[in-house]
Amino acid sequence: MSAIDVAIQAEDMAALKKLDLQAIEAFENILAYEPHGHEEAGEMFDYLLEMLCVFERGGRLWWAIRARLNRLYEER
């Protein structure tokens, strides 16, 4: 069972908040990644476009993804 499943079952809000912050940090590292070459940039663009649909519209990560997509598009 994953750490998030355990925290949900135990209703451990502190653990869930900690896991949420770790996920945000990990995703911010993805956003900071600089792709090597046009093909990798295209793959990153596609992935981030999918993620834009997953995160809550108007939230912190949603805006960060949108800004990164804009930069990738302008670099094409």
Short mmCIF file of N, CA and C in Angstrom, two decimals:
data_model
loop_
_atom_site.label_atom_id
_atom_site.label_comp_id
_atom_site.label_asym_id
_atom_site.label_seq_id
_atom_site.Cartn_x
_atom_site.Cartn_y
_atom_site.Cartn_z
N MET A 1 0.84 -1.16 0.00
CA MET A 1 0.00 0.00 0.00
C MET A 1 0.90 1.24 0.00
N SER A 2 0.54 2.24 -0.78
CA SER A 2 1.36 3.45 -0.88
C SER A 2 1.18 4.34 0.35
N ALA A 3 2.10 5.26 0.52
CA ALA A 3 2.06 6.17 1.66
C ALA A 3 0.79 7.02 1.64
N ILE A 4 0.36 7.39 0.45
CA ILE A 4 -0.85 8.22 0.37
C ILE A 4 -2.10 7.41 0.74
N ASP A 5 -2.14 6.14 0.35
CA ASP A 5 -3.26 5.28 0.73
C ASP A 5 -3.34 5.11 2.24
N VAL A 6 -2.18 4.91 2.86
CA VAL A 6 -2.13 4.74 4.32
C VAL A 6 -2.61 6.02 5.00
N ALA A 7 -2.15 7.17 4.53
CA ALA A 7 -2.55 8.45 5.13
C ALA A 7 -4.04 8.70 4.95
N ILE A 8 -4.58 8.35 3.80
CA ILE A 8 -6.02 8.53 3.56
C ILE A 8 -6.83 7.64 4.49
N GLN A 9 -6.43 6.37 4.59
CA GLN A 9 -7.17 5.45 5.46
C GLN A 9 -7.10 5.86 6.92
N ALA A 10 -5.97 6.40 7.33
CA ALA A 10 -5.80 6.84 8.72
C ALA A 10 -6.35 8.25 8.94
N GLU A 11 -6.79 8.88 7.87
CA GLU A 11 -7.26 10.26 7.91
C GLU A 11 -6.22 11.16 8.57
N ASP A 12 -4.97 10.94 8.18
CA ASP A 12 -3.82 11.68 8.71
C ASP A 12 -3.59 12.90 7.83
N MET A 13 -4.20 14.01 8.21
CA MET A 13 -4.14 15.22 7.39
C MET A 13 -2.73 15.80 7.32
N ALA A 14 -1.95 15.68 8.39
CA ALA A 14 -0.58 16.19 8.38
C ALA A 14 0.26 15.42 7.37
N ALA A 15 0.08 14.10 7.34
CA ALA A 15 0.83 13.28 6.38
C ALA A 15 0.39 13.59 4.95
N LEU A 16 -0.92 13.79 4.76
CA LEU A 16 -1.41 14.13 3.42
C LEU A 16 -0.86 15.47 2.96
N LYS A 17 -0.81 16.44 3.86
CA LYS A 17 -0.27 17.75 3.50
C LYS A 17 1.21 17.63 3.13
N LYS A 18 1.96 16.83 3.90
CA LYS A 18 3.38 16.64 3.62
C LYS A 18 3.57 15.97 2.26
N LEU A 19 2.76 14.95 1.96
CA LEU A 19 2.85 14.27 0.67
C LEU A 19 2.46 15.20 -0.47
N ASP A 20 1.48 16.06 -0.23
CA ASP A 20 1.05 17.03 -1.24
C ASP A 20 2.18 18.01 -1.55
N LEU A 21 2.86 18.48 -0.52
CA LEU A 21 3.98 19.40 -0.72
C LEU A 21 5.13 18.73 -1.47
N GLN A 22 5.38 17.45 -1.17
CA GLN A 22 6.41 16.71 -1.88
C GLN A 22 6.05 16.56 -3.36
N ALA A 23 4.78 16.33 -3.64
CA ALA A 23 4.33 16.20 -5.02
C ALA A 23 4.47 17.53 -5.76
N ILE A 24 4.14 18.61 -5.10
CA ILE A 24 4.28 19.94 -5.71
C ILE A 24 5.75 20.21 -6.04
N GLU A 25 6.64 19.92 -5.09
CA GLU A 25 8.07 20.14 -5.32
C GLU A 25 8.57 19.30 -6.49
N ALA A 26 8.13 18.05 -6.54
CA ALA A 26 8.56 17.17 -7.63
C ALA A 26 8.06 17.70 -8.97
N PHE A 27 6.83 18.17 -9.02
CA PHE A 27 6.29 18.67 -10.27
C PHE A 27 6.97 19.98 -10.67
N GLU A 28 7.32 20.79 -9.70
CA GLU A 28 8.05 22.02 -10.01
C GLU A 28 9.42 21.70 -10.61
N ASN A 29 10.03 20.60 -10.18
CA ASN A 29 11.29 20.16 -10.78
C ASN A 29 11.08 19.77 -12.24
N ILE A 30 9.95 19.14 -12.53
CA ILE A 30 9.63 18.81 -13.92
C ILE A 30 9.51 20.09 -14.73
N LEU A 31 8.82 21.08 -14.18
CA LEU A 31 8.63 22.34 -14.89
C LEU A 31 9.95 23.06 -15.15
N ALA A 32 10.91 22.89 -14.25
CA ALA A 32 12.21 23.56 -14.39
C ALA A 32 13.12 22.84 -15.38
N TYR A 33 12.78 21.64 -15.77
CA TYR A 33 13.62 20.86 -16.68
C TYR A 33 13.71 21.55 -18.04
N GLU A 34 14.90 21.60 -18.59
CA GLU A 34 15.12 22.16 -19.92
C GLU A 34 15.30 21.01 -20.91
N PRO A 35 14.36 20.83 -21.83
CA PRO A 35 14.46 19.73 -22.78
C PRO A 35 15.64 19.91 -23.74
N HIS A 36 16.20 18.77 -24.17
CA HIS A 36 17.32 18.76 -25.11
C HIS A 36 16.78 18.39 -26.49
N GLY A 37 16.68 19.37 -27.32
CA GLY A 37 16.24 19.12 -28.69
C GLY A 37 14.75 19.33 -28.89
N HIS A 38 14.41 19.43 -30.15
CA HIS A 38 13.03 19.72 -30.55
C HIS A 38 12.07 18.58 -30.20
N GLU A 39 12.53 17.34 -30.38
CA GLU A 39 11.66 16.20 -30.10
C GLU A 39 11.31 16.11 -28.61
N GLU A 40 12.31 16.28 -27.76
CA GLU A 40 12.06 16.23 -26.32
C GLU A 40 11.18 17.39 -25.87
N ALA A 41 11.36 18.55 -26.47
CA ALA A 41 10.52 19.71 -26.15
C ALA A 41 9.07 19.43 -26.54
N GLY A 42 8.88 18.76 -27.66
CA GLY A 42 7.53 18.40 -28.09
C GLY A 42 6.88 17.40 -27.14
N GLU A 43 7.65 16.44 -26.66
CA GLU A 43 7.13 15.46 -25.70
C GLU A 43 6.76 16.15 -24.39
N MET A 44 7.61 17.07 -23.96
CA MET A 44 7.32 17.80 -22.73
C MET A 44 6.07 18.66 -22.90
N PHE A 45 5.93 19.29 -24.04
CA PHE A 45 4.76 20.11 -24.32
C PHE A 45 3.49 19.27 -24.24
N ASP A 46 3.51 18.10 -24.88
CA ASP A 46 2.34 17.21 -24.86
C ASP A 46 2.00 16.77 -23.44
N TYR A 47 3.02 16.39 -22.67
CA TYR A 47 2.81 15.95 -21.29
C TYR A 47 2.20 17.07 -20.45
N LEU A 48 2.77 18.27 -20.57
CA LEU A 48 2.26 19.38 -19.77
C LEU A 48 0.85 19.79 -20.18
N LEU A 49 0.55 19.64 -21.44
CA LEU A 49 -0.81 19.93 -21.90
C LEU A 49 -1.81 18.97 -21.24
N GLU A 50 -1.43 17.70 -21.14
CA GLU A 50 -2.27 16.72 -20.44
C GLU A 50 -2.42 17.09 -18.97
N MET A 51 -1.32 17.50 -18.34
CA MET A 51 -1.35 17.85 -16.92
C MET A 51 -2.17 19.10 -16.66
N LEU A 52 -2.24 19.99 -17.62
CA LEU A 52 -3.04 21.20 -17.48
C LEU A 52 -4.51 20.84 -17.24
N CYS A 53 -4.94 19.73 -17.82
CA CYS A 53 -6.32 19.28 -17.66
C CYS A 53 -6.55 18.58 -16.32
N VAL A 54 -5.47 18.15 -15.67
CA VAL A 54 -5.59 17.40 -14.42
C VAL A 54 -5.69 18.33 -13.21
N PHE A 55 -4.89 19.40 -13.21
CA PHE A 55 -4.85 20.28 -12.05
C PHE A 55 -5.99 21.28 -12.08
N GLU A 56 -6.37 21.72 -10.90
CA GLU A 56 -7.47 22.66 -10.74
C GLU A 56 -7.17 23.97 -11.48
N ARG A 57 -8.12 24.37 -12.32
CA ARG A 57 -7.94 25.60 -13.10
C ARG A 57 -7.80 26.79 -12.17
N GLY A 58 -6.77 27.58 -12.42
CA GLY A 58 -6.53 28.77 -11.63
C GLY A 58 -5.66 28.53 -10.40
N GLY A 59 -5.32 27.27 -10.13
CA GLY A 59 -4.46 26.97 -8.99
C GLY A 59 -3.00 27.27 -9.30
N ARG A 60 -2.18 27.19 -8.27
CA ARG A 60 -0.76 27.52 -8.40
C ARG A 60 -0.06 26.69 -9.47
N LEU A 61 -0.24 25.37 -9.43
CA LEU A 61 0.42 24.53 -10.42
C LEU A 61 -0.17 24.73 -11.81
N TRP A 62 -1.46 24.98 -11.90
CA TRP A 62 -2.10 25.21 -13.19
C TRP A 62 -1.45 26.40 -13.89
N TRP A 63 -1.26 27.50 -13.13
CA TRP A 63 -0.62 28.69 -13.71
C TRP A 63 0.83 28.42 -14.07
N ALA A 64 1.53 27.65 -13.24
CA ALA A 64 2.93 27.33 -13.53
C ALA A 64 3.05 26.49 -14.79
N ILE A 65 2.14 25.53 -14.95
CA ILE A 65 2.14 24.70 -16.16
C ILE A 65 1.84 25.56 -17.38
N ARG A 66 0.86 26.42 -17.25
CA ARG A 66 0.48 27.28 -18.38
C ARG A 66 1.65 28.18 -18.80
N ALA A 67 2.35 28.74 -17.82
CA ALA A 67 3.50 29.60 -18.13
C ALA A 67 4.60 28.79 -18.83
N ARG A 68 4.83 27.57 -18.37
CA ARG A 68 5.87 26.73 -18.98
C ARG A 68 5.47 26.34 -20.41
N LEU A 69 4.20 26.04 -20.62
CA LEU A 69 3.72 25.74 -21.98
C LEU A 69 3.94 26.93 -22.89
N ASN A 70 3.67 28.12 -22.40
CA ASN A 70 3.88 29.32 -23.20
C ASN A 70 5.34 29.47 -23.59
N ARG A 71 6.25 29.23 -22.64
CA ARG A 71 7.68 29.34 -22.95
C ARG A 71 8.10 28.29 -23.96
N LEU A 72 7.61 27.06 -23.80
CA LEU A 72 7.96 26.00 -24.76
C LEU A 72 7.44 26.35 -26.15
N TYR A 73 6.23 26.90 -26.21
CA TYR A 73 5.64 27.25 -27.50
C TYR A 73 6.45 28.37 -28.18
N GLU A 74 6.83 29.37 -27.39
CA GLU A 74 7.59 30.49 -27.95
C GLU A 74 8.98 30.07 -28.41
N GLU A 75 9.56 29.03 -27.80
CA GLU A 75 10.89 28.57 -28.16
C GLU A 75 10.88 27.77 -29.45
N ARG A 76 9.72 27.33 -29.90
CA ARG A 76 9.62 26.53 -31.12
C ARG A 76 10.00 27.34 -32.27
#
